mmCIF file of C-alpha atoms in Angstrom:
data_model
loop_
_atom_site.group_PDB
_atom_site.id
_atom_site.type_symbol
_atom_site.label_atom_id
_atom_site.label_comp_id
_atom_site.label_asym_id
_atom_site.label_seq_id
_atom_site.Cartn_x
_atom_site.Cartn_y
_atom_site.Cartn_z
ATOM 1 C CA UNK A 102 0.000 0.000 0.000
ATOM 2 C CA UNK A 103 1.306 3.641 -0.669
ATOM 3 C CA UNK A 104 1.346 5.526 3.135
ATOM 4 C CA UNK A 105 0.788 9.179 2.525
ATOM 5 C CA UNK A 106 2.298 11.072 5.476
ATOM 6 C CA UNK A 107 0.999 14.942 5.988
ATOM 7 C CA UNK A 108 2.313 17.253 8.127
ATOM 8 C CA UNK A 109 2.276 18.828 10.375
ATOM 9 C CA UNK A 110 -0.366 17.067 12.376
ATOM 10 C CA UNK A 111 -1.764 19.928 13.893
ATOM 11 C CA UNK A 112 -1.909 23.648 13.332
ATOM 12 C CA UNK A 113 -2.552 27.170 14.892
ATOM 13 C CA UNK A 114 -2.790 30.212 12.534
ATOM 14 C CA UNK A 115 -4.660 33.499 12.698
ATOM 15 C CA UNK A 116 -7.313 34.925 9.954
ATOM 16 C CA UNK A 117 -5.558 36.142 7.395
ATOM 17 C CA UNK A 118 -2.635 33.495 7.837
ATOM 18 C CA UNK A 119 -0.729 31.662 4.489
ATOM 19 C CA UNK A 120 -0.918 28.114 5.707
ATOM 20 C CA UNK A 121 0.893 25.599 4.037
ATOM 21 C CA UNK A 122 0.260 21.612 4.411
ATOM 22 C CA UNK A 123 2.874 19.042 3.088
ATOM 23 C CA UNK A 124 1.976 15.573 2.257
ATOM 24 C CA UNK A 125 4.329 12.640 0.952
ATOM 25 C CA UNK A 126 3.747 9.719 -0.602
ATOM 26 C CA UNK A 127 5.790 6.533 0.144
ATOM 27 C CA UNK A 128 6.277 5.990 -3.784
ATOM 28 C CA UNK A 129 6.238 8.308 -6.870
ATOM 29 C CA UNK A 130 2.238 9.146 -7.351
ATOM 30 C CA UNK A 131 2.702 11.449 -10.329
ATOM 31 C CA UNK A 132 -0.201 13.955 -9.387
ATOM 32 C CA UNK A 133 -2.529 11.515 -8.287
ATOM 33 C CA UNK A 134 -3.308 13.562 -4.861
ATOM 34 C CA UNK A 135 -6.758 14.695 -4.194
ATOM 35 C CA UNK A 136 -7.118 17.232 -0.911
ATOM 36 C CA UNK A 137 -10.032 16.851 1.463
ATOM 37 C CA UNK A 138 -11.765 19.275 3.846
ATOM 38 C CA UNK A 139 -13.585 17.824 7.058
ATOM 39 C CA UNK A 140 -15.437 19.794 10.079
ATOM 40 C CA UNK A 141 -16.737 18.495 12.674
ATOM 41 C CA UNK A 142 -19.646 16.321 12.074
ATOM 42 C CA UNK A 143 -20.097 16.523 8.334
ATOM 43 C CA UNK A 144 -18.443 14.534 5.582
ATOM 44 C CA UNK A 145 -15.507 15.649 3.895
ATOM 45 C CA UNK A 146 -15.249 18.042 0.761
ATOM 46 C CA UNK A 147 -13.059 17.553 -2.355
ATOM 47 C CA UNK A 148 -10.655 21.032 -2.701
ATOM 48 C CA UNK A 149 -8.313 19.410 -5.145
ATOM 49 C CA UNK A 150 -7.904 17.108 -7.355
ATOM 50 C CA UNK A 151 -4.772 16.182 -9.348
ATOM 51 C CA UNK A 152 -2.655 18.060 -7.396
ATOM 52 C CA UNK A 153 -3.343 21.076 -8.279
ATOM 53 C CA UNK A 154 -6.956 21.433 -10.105
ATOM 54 C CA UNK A 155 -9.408 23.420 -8.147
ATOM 55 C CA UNK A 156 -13.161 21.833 -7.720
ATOM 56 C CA UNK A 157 -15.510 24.137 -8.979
ATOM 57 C CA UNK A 158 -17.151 26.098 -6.567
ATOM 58 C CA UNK A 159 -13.881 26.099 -4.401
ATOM 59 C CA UNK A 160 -12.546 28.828 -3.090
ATOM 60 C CA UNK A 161 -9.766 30.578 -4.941
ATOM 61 C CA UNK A 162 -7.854 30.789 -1.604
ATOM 62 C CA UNK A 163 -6.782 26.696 -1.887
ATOM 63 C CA UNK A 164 -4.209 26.163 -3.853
ATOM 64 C CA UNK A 165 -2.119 22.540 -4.415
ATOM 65 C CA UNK A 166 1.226 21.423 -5.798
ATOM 66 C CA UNK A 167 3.467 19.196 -6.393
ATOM 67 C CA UNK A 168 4.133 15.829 -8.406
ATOM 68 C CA UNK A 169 5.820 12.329 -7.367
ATOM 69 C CA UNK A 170 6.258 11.836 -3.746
ATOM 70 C CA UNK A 171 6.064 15.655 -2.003
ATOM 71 C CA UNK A 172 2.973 18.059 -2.330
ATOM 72 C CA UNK A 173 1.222 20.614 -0.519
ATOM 73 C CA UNK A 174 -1.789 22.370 -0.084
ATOM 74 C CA UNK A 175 -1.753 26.462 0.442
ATOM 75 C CA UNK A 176 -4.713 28.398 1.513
ATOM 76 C CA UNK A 177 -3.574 32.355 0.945
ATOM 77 C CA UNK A 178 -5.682 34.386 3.550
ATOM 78 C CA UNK A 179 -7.408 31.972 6.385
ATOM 79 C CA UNK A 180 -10.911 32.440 6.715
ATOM 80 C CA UNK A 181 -12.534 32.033 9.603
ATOM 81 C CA UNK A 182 -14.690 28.965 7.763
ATOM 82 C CA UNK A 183 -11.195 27.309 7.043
ATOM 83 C CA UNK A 184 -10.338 25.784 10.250
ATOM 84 C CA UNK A 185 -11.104 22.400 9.798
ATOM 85 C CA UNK A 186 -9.584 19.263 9.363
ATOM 86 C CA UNK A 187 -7.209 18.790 5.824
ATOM 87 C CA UNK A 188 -6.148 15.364 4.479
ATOM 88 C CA UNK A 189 -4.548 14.082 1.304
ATOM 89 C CA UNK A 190 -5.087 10.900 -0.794
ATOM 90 C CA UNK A 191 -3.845 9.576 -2.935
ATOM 91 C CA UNK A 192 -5.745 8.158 -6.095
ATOM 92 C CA UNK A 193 -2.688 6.696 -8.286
ATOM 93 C CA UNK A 194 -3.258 2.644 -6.771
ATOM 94 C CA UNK A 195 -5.543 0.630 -5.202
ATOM 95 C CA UNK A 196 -6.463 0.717 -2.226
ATOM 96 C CA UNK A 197 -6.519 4.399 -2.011
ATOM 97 C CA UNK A 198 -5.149 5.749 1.174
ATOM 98 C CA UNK A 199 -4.956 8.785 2.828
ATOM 99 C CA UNK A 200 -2.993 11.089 5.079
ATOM 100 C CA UNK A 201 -3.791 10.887 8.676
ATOM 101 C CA UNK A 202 -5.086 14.712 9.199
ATOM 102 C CA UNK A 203 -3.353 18.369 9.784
ATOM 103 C CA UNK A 204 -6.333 19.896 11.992
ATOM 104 C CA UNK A 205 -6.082 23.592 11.729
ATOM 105 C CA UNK A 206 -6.879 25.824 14.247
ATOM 106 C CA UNK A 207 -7.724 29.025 15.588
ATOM 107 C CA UNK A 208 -4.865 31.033 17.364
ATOM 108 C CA UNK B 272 -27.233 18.016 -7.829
ATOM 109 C CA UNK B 273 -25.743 14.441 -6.890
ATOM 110 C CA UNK B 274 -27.019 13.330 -3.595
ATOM 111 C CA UNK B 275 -26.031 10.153 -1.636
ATOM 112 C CA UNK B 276 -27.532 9.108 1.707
ATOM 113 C CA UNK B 277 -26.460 6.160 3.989
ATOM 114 C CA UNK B 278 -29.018 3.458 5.455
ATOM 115 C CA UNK B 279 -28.808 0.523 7.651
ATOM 116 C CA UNK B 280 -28.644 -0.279 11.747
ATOM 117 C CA UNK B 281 -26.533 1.903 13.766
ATOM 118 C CA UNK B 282 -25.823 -1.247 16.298
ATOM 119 C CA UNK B 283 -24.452 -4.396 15.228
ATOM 120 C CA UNK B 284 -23.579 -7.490 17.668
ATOM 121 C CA UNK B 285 -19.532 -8.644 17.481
ATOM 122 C CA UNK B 286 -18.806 -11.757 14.899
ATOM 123 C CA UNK B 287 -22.710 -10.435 13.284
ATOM 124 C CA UNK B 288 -22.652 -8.696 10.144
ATOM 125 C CA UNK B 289 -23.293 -4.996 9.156
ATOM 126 C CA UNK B 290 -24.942 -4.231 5.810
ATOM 127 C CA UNK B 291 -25.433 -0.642 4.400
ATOM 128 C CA UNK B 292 -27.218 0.753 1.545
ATOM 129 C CA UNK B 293 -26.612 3.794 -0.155
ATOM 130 C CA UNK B 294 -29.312 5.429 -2.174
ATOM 131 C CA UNK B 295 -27.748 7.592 -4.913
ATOM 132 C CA UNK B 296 -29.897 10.385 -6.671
ATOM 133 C CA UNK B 297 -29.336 13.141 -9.117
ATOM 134 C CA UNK B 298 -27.284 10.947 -11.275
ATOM 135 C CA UNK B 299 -27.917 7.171 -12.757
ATOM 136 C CA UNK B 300 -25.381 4.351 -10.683
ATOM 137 C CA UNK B 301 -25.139 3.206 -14.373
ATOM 138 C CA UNK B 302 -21.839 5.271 -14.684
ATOM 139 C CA UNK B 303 -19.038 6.138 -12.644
ATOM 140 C CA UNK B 304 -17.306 4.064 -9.940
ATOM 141 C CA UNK B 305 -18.872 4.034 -6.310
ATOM 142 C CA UNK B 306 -17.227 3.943 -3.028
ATOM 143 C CA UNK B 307 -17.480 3.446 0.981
ATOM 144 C CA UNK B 308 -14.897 5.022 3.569
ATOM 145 C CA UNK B 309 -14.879 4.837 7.071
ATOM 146 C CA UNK B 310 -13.969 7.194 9.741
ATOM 147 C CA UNK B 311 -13.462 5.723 13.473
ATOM 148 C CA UNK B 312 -14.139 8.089 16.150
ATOM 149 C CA UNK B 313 -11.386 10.680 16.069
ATOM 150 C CA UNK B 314 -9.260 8.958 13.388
ATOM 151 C CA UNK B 315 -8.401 9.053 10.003
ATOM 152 C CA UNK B 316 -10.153 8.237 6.957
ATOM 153 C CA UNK B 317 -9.776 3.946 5.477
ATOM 154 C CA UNK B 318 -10.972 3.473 2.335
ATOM 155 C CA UNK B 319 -13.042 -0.080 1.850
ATOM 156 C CA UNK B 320 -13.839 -0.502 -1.425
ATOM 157 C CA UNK B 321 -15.079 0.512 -4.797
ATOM 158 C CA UNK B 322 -17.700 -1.253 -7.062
ATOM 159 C CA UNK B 323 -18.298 -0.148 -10.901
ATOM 160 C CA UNK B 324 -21.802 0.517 -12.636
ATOM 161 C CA UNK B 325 -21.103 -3.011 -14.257
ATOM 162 C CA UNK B 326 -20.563 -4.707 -10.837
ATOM 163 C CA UNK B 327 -17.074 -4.861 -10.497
ATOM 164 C CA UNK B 328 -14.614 -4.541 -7.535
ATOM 165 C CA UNK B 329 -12.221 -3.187 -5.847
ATOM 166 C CA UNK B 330 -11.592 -4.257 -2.121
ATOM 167 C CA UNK B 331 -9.097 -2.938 0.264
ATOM 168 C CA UNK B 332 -7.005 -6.110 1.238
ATOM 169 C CA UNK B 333 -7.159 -5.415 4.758
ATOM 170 C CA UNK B 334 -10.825 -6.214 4.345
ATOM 171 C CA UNK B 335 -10.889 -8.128 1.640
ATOM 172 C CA UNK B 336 -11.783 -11.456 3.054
ATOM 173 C CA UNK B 337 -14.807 -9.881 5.166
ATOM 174 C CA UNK B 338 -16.213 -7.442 2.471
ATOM 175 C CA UNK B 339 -19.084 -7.496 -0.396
ATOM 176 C CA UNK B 340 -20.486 -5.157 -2.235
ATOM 177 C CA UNK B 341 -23.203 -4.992 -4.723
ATOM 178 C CA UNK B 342 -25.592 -2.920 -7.131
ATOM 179 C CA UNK B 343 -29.526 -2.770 -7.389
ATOM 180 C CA UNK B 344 -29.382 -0.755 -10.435
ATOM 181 C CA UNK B 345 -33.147 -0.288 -10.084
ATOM 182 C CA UNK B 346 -33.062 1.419 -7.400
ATOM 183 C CA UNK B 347 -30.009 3.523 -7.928
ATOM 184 C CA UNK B 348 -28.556 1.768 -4.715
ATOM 185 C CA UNK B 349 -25.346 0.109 -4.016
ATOM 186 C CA UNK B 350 -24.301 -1.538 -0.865
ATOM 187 C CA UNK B 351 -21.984 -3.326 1.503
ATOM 188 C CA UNK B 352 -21.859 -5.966 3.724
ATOM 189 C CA UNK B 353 -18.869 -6.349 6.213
ATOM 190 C CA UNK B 354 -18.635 -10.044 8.138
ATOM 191 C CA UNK B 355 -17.648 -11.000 11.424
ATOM 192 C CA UNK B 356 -17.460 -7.841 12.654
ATOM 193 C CA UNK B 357 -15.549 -6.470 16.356
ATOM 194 C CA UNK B 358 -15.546 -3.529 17.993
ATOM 195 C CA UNK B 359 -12.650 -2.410 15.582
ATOM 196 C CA UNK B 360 -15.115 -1.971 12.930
ATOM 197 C CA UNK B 361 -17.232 0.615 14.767
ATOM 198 C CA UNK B 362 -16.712 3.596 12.319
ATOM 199 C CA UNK B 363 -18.845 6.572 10.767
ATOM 200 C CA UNK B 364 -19.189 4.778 7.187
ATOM 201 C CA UNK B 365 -19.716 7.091 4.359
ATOM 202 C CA UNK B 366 -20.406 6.115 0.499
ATOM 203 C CA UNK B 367 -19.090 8.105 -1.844
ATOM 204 C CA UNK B 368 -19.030 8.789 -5.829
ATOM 205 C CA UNK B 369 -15.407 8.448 -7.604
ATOM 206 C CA UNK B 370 -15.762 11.144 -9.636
ATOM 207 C CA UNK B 371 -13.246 11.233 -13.070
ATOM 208 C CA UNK B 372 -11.423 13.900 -14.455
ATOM 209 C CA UNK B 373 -8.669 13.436 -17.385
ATOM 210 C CA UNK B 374 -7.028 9.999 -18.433
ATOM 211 C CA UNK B 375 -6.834 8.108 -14.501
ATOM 212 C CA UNK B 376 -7.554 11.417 -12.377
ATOM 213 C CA UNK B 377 -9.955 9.868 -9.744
ATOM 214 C CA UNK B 378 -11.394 11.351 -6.988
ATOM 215 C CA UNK B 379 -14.317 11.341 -4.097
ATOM 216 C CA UNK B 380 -16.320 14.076 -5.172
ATOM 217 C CA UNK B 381 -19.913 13.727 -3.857
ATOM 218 C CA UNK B 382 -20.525 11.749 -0.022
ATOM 219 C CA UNK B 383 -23.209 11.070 1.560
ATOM 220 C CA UNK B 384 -23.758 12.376 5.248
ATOM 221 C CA UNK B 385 -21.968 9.119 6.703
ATOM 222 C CA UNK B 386 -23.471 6.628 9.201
ATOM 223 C CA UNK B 387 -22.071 5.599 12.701
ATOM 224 C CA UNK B 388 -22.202 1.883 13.364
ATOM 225 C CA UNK B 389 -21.281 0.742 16.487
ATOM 226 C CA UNK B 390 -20.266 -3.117 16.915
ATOM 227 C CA UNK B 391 -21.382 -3.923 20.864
ATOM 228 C CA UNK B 392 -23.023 -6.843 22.571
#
C-alpha cells in the first residue's frame, strides 16, 4: 500500500494566515493527490484534485502542488470557515489511502 | 445536484454482520465508480472498497476477506456488507461517488452524510 504522510499534524494560525500543508507519498504518485476538507460532524469536501486542479465552486484561496512523492496544499488568507480538518489521498493505486489529518486551528 | 444518503442499523452485535445501503440520486449508478470510507471516532479516513456501474470490484485487502459489495441498479442503490465484525469496525461509514477527471484522475467528489455503526453486545 502507498502511506501518505501529511504534516504537520496539527496547526494554529490566525485569519488572514498563508498556511501551508505538506503531504508525501511513500512511492512516486505522479499527481494523483486529491485534498479533502472535514469539520466536525459533516463529511468531507473535495478542494483538489490532481494536485493542483481546483473543484468548482472552491474557493480561490486553496491552492495545491506538487508531483511524485512531495505536495502541498496552500490556503492564501485563512478564513474564519477554514479551520477544519485537511487530508490528502492519494488516487494513483488501489487501495486508495490517505494522510492521517493536519487539523487547523484558531490562534 | 448528486445526492447520496447512507441506510442501515446503527448497532451491530460482534462476529454479526453490518450491511449498508446507499441510495444515490441526481445521477444514474449506471456510470461512474462508487465507493465506501470509514472514519473511526477521532481517526483518520480507510478506504473499503469501490464497485463499478457493471458490478465490479475493488476491495481494500485489509478487508478483503470480510467485504461485499453490490448494485440494485433499479433502485439507484449500491451496498456493503462487512462479516464477522468487532468492535474495531465501529466507524462513521460514508459512500461516496469516484468522480473522473482526465485519463486516470480519480477522486471522491460527492458523499453522503456518513453513518455511525457501532459493533457492541
Amino acid at each position: 500500500d502507498i502511506q501518505m504522510t501529511q504534516s504537520p499534524s496539527s496547526l494554529s494560525a490566525s485569519v488572514g494566515d498563508r498556511v501551508t500543508i505538506t503531504c508525501r507519498a511513500s512511492q512516486s504518485i505522479s499527481s494523483d493527490i486529491n485534498w479533502y476538507q472535514q469539520k466536525p460532524g459533516q463529511a468531507p469536501k473535495l478542494l483538489i484534485y490532481a494536485a493542483s486542479s481546483l473543484r468548482s465552486g472552491v474557493s480561490l484561496r486553496f491552492s495545491g502542488s506538487g508531483s511524485g512523492t512531495d505536495f502541498t496544499l496552500t490556503i492564501s488568507s485563512l478564513q474564519p470557515e477554514d479551520f477544519a480538518t485537511y487530508y490528502c489521498q492519494q488516487s494513483y493505486s488501489t487501495p486508495y489511502t490517505f494522510g492521517q489529518g493536519t487539523k487547523l486551528e484558531i490562534k | 445536484q448528486v445526492q447520496l444518503q447512507e441506510s442501515g442499523p446503527g448497532l451491530v452485535k460482534p462476529s454479526e454482520a453490518l450491511s449498508l445501503t446507499c441510495t444515490v440520486s441526481g445521477r444514474s449508478i449506471n456510470t461512474y465508480y462508487w465507493t465506501w470510507i470509514r472514519q473511526p471516532a477521532g481517526k483518520g479516513l480507510e478506504w473499503i472498497g469501490r464497485i463499478s456501474s457493471s458490478g465490479r470490484t475493488n476491495y481494500n485487502p485489509s478487508l478483503k476477506s470480510r467485504i461485499n459489495m453490490s448494485l440494485d441498479t433499479s433502485k439507484n442503490q449500491f451496498s456493503l456488507s462487512l462479516s464477522s465484525v468487532t468492535a474495531a469496525d465501529t466507524a462513521v461509514y460514508y459512500c461516496a461517488r469516484v468522480g473522473e477527471g482526465w485519463g486516470t484522475v480519480t477522486f471522491f467528489d460527492y458523499w453522503g452524510q456518513g453513518i455511525l455503526v457501532t459493533v457492541s453486545s
